[in-house]
mmCIF file of C-alpha atoms in Angstrom:
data_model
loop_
_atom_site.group_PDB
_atom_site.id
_atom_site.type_symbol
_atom_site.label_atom_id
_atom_site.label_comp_id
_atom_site.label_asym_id
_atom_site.label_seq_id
_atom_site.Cartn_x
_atom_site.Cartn_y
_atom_site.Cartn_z
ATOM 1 C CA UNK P 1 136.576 118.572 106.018
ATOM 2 C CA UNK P 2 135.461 114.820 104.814
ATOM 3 C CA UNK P 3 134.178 114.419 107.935
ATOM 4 C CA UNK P 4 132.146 117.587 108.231
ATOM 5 C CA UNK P 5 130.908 117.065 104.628
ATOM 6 C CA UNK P 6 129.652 113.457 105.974
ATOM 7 C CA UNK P 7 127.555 114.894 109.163
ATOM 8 C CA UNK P 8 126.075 118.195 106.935
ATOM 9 C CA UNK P 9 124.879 115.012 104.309
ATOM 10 C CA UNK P 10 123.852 112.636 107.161
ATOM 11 C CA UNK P 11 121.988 115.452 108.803
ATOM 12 C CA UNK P 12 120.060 116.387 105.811
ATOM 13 C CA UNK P 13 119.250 112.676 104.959
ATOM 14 C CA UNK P 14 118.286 111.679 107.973
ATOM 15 C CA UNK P 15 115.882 114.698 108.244
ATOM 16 C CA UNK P 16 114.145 113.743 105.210
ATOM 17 C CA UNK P 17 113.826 110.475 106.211
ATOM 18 C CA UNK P 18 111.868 111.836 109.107
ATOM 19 C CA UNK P 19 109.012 112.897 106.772
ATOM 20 C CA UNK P 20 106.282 111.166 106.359
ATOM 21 C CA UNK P 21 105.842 108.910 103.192
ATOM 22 C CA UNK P 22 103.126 111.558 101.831
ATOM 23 C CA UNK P 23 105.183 114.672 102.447
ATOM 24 C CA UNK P 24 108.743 112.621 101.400
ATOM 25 C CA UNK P 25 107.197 111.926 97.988
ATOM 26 C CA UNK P 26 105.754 115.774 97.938
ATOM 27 C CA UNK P 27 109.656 116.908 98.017
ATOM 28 C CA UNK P 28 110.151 113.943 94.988
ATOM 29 C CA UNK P 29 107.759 115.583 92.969
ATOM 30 C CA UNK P 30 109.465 118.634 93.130
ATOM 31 C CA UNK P 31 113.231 116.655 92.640
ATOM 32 C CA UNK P 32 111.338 115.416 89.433
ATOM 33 C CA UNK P 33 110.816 118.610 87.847
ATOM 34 C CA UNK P 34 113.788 120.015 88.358
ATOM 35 C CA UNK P 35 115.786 116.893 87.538
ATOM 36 C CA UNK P 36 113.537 116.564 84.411
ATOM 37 C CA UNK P 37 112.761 119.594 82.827
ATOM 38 C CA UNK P 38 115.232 122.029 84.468
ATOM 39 C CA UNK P 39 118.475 120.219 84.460
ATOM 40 C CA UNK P 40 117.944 117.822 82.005
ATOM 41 C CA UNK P 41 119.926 115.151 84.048
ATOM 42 C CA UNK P 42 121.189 112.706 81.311
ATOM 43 C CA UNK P 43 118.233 113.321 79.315
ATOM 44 C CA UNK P 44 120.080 112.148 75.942
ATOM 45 C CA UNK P 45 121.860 108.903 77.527
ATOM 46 C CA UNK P 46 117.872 107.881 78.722
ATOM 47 C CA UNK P 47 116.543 108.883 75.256
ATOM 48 C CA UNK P 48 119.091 106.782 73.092
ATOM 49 C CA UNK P 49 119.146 103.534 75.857
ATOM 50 C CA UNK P 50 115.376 103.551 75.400
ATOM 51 C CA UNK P 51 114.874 104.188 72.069
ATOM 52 C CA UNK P 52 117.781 101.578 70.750
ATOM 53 C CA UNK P 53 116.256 99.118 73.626
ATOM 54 C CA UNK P 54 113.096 99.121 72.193
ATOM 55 C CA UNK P 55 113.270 99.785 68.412
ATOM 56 C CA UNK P 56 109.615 98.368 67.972
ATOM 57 C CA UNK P 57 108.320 101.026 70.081
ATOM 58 C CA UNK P 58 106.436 104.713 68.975
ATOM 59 C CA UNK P 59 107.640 107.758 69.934
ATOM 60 C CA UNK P 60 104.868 108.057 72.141
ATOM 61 C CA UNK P 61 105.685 104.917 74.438
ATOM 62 C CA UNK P 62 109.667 106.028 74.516
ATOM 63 C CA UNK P 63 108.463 109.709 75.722
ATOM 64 C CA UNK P 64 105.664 108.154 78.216
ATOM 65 C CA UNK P 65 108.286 105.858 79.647
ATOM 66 C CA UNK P 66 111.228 108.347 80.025
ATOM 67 C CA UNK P 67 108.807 110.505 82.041
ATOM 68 C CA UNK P 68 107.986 107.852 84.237
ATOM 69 C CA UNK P 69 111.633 106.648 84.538
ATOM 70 C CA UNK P 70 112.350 109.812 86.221
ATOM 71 C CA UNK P 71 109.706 110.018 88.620
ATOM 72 C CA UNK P 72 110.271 106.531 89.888
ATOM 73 C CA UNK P 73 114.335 107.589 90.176
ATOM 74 C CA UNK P 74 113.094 110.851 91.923
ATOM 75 C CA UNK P 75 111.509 108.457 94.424
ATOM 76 C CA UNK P 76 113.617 105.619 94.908
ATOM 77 C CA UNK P 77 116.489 108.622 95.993
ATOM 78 C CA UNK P 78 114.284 109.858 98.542
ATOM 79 C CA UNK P 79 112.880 106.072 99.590
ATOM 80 C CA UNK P 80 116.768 105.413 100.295
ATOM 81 C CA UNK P 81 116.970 108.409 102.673
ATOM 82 C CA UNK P 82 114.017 106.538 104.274
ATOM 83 C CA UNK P 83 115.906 103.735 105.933
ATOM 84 C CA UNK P 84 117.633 106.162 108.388
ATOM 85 C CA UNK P 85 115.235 106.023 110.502
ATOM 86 C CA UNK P 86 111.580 103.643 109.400
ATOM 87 C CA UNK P 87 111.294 101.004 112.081
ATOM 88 C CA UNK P 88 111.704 97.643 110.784
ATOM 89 C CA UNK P 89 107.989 96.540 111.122
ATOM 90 C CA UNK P 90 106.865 99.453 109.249
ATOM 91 C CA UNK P 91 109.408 98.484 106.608
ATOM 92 C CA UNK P 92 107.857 95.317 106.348
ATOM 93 C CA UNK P 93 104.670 96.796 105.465
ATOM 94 C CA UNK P 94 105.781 98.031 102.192
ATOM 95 C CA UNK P 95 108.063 95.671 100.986
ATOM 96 C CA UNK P 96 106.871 92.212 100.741
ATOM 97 C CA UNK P 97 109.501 89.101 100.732
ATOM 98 C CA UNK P 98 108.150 86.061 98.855
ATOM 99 C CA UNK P 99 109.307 82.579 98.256
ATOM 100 C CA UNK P 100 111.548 82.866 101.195
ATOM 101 C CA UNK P 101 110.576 79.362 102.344
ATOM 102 C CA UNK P 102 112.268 77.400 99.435
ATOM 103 C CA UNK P 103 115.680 79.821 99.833
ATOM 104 C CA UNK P 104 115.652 78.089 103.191
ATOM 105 C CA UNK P 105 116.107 74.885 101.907
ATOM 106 C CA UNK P 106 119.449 75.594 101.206
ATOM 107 C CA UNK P 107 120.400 76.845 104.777
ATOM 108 C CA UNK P 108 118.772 73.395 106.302
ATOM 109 C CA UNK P 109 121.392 71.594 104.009
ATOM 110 C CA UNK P 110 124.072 73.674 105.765
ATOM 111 C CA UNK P 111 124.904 75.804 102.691
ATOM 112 C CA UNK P 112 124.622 79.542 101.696
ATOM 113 C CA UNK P 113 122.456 81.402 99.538
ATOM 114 C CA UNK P 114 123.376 84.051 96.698
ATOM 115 C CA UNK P 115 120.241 86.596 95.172
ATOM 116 C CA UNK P 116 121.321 88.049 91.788
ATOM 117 C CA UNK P 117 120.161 91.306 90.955
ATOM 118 C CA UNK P 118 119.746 94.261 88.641
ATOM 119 C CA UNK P 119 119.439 98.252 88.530
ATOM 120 C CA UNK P 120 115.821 97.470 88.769
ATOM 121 C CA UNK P 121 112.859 98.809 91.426
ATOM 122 C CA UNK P 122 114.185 99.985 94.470
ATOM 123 C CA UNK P 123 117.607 97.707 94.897
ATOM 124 C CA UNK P 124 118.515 100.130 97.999
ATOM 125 C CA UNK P 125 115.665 98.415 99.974
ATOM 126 C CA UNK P 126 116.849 94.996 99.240
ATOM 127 C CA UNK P 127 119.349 95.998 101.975
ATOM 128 C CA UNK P 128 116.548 94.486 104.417
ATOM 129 C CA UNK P 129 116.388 91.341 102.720
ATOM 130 C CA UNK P 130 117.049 89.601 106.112
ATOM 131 C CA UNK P 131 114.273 90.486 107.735
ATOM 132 C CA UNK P 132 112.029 88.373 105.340
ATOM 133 C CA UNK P 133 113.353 85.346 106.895
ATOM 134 C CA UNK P 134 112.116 83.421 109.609
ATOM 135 C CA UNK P 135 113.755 80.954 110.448
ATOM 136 C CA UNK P 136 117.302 81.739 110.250
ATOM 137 C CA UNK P 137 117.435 85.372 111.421
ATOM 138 C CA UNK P 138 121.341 85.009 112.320
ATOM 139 C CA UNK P 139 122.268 84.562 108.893
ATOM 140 C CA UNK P 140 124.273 86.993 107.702
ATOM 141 C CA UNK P 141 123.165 89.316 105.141
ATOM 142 C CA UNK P 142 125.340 91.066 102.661
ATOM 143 C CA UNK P 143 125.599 93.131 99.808
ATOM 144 C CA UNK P 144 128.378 93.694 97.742
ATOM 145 C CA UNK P 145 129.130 96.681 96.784
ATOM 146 C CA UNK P 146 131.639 99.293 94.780
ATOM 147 C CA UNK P 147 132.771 102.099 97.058
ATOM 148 C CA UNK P 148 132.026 105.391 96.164
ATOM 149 C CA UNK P 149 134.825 108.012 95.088
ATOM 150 C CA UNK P 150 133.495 110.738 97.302
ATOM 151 C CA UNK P 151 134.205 109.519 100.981
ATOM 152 C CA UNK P 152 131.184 111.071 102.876
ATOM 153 C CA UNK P 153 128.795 110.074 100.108
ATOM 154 C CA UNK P 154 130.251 106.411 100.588
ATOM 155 C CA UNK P 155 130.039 106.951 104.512
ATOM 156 C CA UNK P 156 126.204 107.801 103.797
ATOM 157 C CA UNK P 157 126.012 104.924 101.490
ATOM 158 C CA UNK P 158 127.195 102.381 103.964
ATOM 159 C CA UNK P 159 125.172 103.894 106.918
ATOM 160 C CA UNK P 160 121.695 103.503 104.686
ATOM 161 C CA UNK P 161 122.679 99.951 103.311
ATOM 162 C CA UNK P 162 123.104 98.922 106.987
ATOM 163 C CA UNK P 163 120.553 100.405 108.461
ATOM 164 C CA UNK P 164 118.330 97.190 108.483
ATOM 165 C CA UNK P 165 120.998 94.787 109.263
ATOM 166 C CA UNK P 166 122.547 94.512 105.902
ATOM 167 C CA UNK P 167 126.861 94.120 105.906
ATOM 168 C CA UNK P 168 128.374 96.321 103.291
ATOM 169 C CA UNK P 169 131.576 94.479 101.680
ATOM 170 C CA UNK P 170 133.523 96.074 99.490
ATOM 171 C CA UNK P 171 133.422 93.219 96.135
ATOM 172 C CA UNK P 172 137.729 93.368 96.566
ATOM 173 C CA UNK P 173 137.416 91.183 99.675
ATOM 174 C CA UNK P 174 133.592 89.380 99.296
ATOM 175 C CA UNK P 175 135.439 85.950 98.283
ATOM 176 C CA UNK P 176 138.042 86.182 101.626
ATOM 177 C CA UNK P 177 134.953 87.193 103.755
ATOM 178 C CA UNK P 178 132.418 84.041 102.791
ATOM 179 C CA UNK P 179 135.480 81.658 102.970
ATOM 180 C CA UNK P 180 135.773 83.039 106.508
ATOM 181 C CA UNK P 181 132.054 83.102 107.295
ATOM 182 C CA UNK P 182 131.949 79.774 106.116
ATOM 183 C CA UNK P 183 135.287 78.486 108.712
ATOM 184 C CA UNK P 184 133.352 80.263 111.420
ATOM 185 C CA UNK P 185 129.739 77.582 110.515
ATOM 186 C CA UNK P 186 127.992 80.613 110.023
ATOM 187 C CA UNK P 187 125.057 81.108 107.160
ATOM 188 C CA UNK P 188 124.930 83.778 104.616
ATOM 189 C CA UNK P 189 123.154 85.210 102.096
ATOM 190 C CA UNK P 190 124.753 88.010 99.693
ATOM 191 C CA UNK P 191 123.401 90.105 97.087
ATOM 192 C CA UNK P 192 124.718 91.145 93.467
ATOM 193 C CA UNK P 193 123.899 93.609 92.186
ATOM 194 C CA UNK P 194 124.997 91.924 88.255
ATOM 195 C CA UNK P 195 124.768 94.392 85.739
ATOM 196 C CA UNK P 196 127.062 96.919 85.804
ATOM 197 C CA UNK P 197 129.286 97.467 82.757
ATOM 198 C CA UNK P 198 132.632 95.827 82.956
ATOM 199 C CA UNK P 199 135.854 97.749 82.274
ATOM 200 C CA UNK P 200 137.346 96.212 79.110
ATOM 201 C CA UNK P 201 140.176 93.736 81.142
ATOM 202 C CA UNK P 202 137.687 91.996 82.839
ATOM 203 C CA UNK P 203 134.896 91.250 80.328
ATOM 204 C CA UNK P 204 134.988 87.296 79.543
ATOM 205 C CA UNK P 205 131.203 86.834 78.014
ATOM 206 C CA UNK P 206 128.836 89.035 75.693
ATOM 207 C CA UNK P 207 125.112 88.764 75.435
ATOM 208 C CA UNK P 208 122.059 89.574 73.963
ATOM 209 C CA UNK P 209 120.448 91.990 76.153
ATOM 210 C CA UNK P 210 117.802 94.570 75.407
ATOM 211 C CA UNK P 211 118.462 93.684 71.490
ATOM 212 C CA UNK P 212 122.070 95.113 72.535
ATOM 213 C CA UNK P 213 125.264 93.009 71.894
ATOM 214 C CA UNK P 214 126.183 93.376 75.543
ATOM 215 C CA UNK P 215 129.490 92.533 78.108
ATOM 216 C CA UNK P 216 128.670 90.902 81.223
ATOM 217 C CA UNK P 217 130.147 90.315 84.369
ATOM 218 C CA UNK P 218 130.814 87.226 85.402
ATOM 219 C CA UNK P 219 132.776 87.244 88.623
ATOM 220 C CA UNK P 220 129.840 87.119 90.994
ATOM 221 C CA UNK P 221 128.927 83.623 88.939
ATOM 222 C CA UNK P 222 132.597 82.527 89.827
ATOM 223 C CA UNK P 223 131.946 82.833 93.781
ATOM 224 C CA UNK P 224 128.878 81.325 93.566
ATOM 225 C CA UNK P 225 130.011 78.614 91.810
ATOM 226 C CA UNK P 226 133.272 78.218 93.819
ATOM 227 C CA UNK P 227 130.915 77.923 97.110
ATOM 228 C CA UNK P 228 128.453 75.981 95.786
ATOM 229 C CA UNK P 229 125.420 78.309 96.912
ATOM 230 C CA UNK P 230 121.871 78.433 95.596
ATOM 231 C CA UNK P 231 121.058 81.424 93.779
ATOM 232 C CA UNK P 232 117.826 83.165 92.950
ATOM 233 C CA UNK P 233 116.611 86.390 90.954
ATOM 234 C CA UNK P 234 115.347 89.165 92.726
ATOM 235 C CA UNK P 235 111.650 89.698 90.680
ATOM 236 C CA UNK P 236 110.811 93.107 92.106
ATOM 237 C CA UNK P 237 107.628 94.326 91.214
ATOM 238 C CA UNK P 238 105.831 97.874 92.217
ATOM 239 C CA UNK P 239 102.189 97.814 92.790
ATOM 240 C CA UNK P 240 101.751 101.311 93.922
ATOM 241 C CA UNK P 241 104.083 104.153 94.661
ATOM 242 C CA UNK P 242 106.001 103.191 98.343
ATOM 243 C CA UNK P 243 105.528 99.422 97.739
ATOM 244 C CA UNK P 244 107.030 96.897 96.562
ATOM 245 C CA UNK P 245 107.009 92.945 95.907
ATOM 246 C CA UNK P 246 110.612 90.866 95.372
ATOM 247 C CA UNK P 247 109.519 87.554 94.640
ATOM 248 C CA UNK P 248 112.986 84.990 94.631
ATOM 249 C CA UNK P 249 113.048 83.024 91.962
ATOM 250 C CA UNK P 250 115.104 80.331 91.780
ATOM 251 C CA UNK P 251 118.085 80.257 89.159
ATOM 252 C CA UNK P 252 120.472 77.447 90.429
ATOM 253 C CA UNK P 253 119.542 75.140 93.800
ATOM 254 C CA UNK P 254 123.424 73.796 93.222
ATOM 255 C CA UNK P 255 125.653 76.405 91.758
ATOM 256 C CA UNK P 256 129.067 74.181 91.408
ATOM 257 C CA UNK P 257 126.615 71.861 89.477
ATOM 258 C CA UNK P 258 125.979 74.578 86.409
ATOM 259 C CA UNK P 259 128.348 74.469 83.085
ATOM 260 C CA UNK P 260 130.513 78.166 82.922
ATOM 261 C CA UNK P 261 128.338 81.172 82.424
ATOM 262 C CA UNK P 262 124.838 79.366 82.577
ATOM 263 C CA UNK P 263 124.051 80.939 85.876
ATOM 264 C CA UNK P 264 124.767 84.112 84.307
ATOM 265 C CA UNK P 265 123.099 83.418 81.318
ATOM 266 C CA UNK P 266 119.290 82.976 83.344
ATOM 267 C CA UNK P 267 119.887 86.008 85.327
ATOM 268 C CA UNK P 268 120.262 88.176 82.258
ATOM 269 C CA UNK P 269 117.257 86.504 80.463
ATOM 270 C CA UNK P 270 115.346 87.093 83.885
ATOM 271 C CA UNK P 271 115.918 90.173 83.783
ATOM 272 C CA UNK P 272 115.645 91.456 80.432
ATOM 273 C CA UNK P 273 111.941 89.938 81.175
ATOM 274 C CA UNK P 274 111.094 91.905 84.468
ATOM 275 C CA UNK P 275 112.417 95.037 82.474
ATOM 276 C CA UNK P 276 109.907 94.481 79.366
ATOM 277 C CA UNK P 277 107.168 93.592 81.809
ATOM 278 C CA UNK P 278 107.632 97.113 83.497
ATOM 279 C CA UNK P 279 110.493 99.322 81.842
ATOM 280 C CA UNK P 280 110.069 102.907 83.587
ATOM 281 C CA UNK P 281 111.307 101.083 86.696
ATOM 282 C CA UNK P 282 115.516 99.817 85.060
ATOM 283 C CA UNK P 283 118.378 102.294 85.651
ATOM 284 C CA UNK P 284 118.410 104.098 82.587
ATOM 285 C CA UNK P 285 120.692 106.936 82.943
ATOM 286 C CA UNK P 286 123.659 104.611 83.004
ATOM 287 C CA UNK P 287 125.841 104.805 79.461
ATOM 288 C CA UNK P 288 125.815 100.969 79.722
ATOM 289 C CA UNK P 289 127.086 99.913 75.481
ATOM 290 C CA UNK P 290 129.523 102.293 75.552
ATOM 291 C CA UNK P 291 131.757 99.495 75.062
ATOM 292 C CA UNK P 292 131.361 97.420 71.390
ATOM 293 C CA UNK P 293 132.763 93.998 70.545
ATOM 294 C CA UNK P 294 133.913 95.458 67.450
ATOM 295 C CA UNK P 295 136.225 98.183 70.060
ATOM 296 C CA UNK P 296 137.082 94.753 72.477
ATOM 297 C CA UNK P 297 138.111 92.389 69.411
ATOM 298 C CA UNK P 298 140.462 95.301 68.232
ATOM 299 C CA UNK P 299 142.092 95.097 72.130
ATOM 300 C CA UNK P 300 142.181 91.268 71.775
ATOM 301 C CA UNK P 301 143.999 91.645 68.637
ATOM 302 C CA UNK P 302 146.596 94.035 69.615
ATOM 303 C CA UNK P 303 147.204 91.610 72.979
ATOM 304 C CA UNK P 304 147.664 88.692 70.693
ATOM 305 C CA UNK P 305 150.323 90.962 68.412
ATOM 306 C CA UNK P 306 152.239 92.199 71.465
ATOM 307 C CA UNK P 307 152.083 88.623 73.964
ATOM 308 C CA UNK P 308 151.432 86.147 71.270
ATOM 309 C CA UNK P 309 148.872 84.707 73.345
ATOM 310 C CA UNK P 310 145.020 85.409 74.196
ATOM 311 C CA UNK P 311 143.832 87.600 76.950
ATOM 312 C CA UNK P 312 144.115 85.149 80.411
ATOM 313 C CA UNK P 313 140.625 83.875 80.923
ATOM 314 C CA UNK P 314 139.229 84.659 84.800
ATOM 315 C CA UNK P 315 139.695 80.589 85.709
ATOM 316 C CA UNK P 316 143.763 81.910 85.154
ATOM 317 C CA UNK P 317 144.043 83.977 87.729
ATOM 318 C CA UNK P 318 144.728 82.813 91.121
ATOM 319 C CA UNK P 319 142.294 82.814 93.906
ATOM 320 C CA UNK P 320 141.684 85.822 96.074
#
C-alpha cells in the first residue's frame, strides 16, 4: 500500500511538473486561496511569529506580509514538483549561482566545502547547487536532511532532492559518510539546512534571533569544524516570481580555525538580515519558540537534582 501511495503521489507530481511555468503558477494561485482563506493553514502560528518578530511593525505591514508569505509558499510547493522533470539548462536559467569562484578555492587546497542555510526562498532548488560549478563538476553534492514520517512522501522527497544530482543523507550518518568521502580523495560540498528547532536534549546555545530568545543547533557547526571545511551562507534573493539569485557568502575559509559556536553565531546574524531585507519569503508556519529558556533551565535544574551533574555538553559524546 506504501508503495502504491508513492507511484499515485509521484504520478501526480511529476504531471504538474510537466506544466509550463505560466500554467504551474496558475494552479498556485488557486493552492493560495484555498490554503489562505479557505483552510486557514496555520493562520494563527504565521500571525503571532510575525507579529512578535517584528513588534515595530503596523498592522498593515504584518497583514501585507502574511499574504505574501503564503503566495510565495503556494509557489515554492509547486516549483519543487518542478524538478521532476526541467532540464538542467533550463534550470539554470532561473536560478543564478554566484560567488562560486572563491568556494573553489577551497577544493584547489584539497578540502571540502559546507553552505549553511535557512527556511528561506526556495531551499528545495538549492538541491542543484552543483551545477553552478565549473570546475569541479565531480564533487559531490549533498544535502542533509530529516526523513519524513510518511514513507512515500519521503520517497517523493528524495526523488525531487536528487533530481539534479543532489545525494540525500539522512543527518544520522552525514559525519560517517564525509569521513568516507574524504578516505576515498573525493570532494564535497553539503548543505544545512540550520534552523530548525532543536528538541530540548540537544540544545547547547541560545540566541537572539528575530528579537526572540532562541535555541540553536549546533551540530552541523561540529562537522564542519571537525573537517575543517569552508563554509558560506546561502543569500537567496527573488527578483521576480520563478527566479532566483543565491549569492555564497563566505562565513569561515578555515572552520577548525573558529572558537565554539562562532560559525554558528554569523549564520544566524546572516540570516536574521536576509529575512528583514525580504520577510514574506522565511518559513513562517513553523511553531519555532515553542521552547523557552525559562521551560529548558527548569529541565537543567531537575538533571542537576537527580545526576548531580550538568547536562553532558555535545564535545562529551563520542564520535559517530
Amino acid at each position: 500500500m506504501k508503495k502504491l501511495a508513492y507511484y499515485l503521489l509521484k504520478g501526480v507530481a511529476y504531471a504538474l511538473s510537466l506544466l509550463p511555468f505560466w500554467a504551474l503558477y496558475g494552479v498556485a494561485d488557486v493552492f493560495f486561496v484555498l490554503l489562505y482563506y479557505l483552510f486557514r493553514y496555520r493562520r494563527k502560528v504565521v500571525r503571532k511569529n510575525l507579529t512578535s518578530s517584528f513588534p515595530d511593525k503596523d498592522e498593515q505591514f504584518i497583514k501585507h506580509t502574511e499574504r505574501r508569505f503564503y503566495r510565495w509558499f503556494s509557489d515554492t510547493l509547486f516549483e519543487a514538483f518542478k524538478l521532476l522533470s526541467i532540464s538542467d539548462e533550463k534550470l539554470l536559467r532561473h536560478i543564478e549561482f554566484r560567488n562560486t569562484e572563491e568556494m573553489e578555492l577551497v577544493f584547489d587546497e584539497g578540502r571540502d566545502l559546507a553552505v549553511m542555510m535557512g527556511h528561506y526562498g526556495n531551499w528545495e532548488w538549492m538541491t542543484a547547487l552543483g551545477l553552478g560549478f565549473k570546475r569541479y563538476p565531480e564533487a559531490v553534492m549533498g544535502l542533509i536532511y530529516h526523513p519524513l514520517r510518511s514513507d512515500p512522501a519521503d520517497w517523493l522527497s528524495i526523488d525531487i532532492r536528487s533530481a539534479h544530482g543532489g545525494v540525500c543523507i539522512n543527518k544520522r550518518h552525514v559525519l560517517r559518510h564525509l569521513m568516507e568521502l574524504k578516505r576515498e580523495g573525493r570532494r564535497s560540498l553539503f548543505g544545512y539546512v540550520s534552523d530548525q528547532t532543536p528538541k530540548w536534549e540537544n540544545i547547547h546555545l541560545w540566541l537572539p534571533f528575530l528579537n526572540h530568545d532562541t535555541p540553536v543547533f549546533t551540530g552541523g557547526e561540529r562537522i564542519m569544524r571537525k573537517m575543517d571545511d569552508g563554509v558560506f551562507y546561502v543569500d537567496m534573493s527573488r527578483p521576480r516570481r520563478g527566479h532566483y539569485v543565491v549569492e555564497y557568502k563566505l562565513i569561515s575559509f578555515h572552520a577548525a580555525q573558529e572558537e565554539e559556536y562562532a560559525i554558528t553565531r554569523r549564520f544566524f546574524q546572516m540570516l536574521e538580515d536576509n529575512i528583514h531585507r525580504e520577510p514574506a519569503y522565511y518559513l513562517w508556519t513553523h511553531n519555532r519558540w515553542k521552547r523557552t529558556h525559562e521551560e529548558y533551565n527548569a529541565i537543567v535544574e531537575d538533571w542537576r537534582e537527580k545526576h548531580g551533574k550538568n547536562i553532558p555538553s555535545p564535545n562529551d559524546a563520542p564520535s559517530s
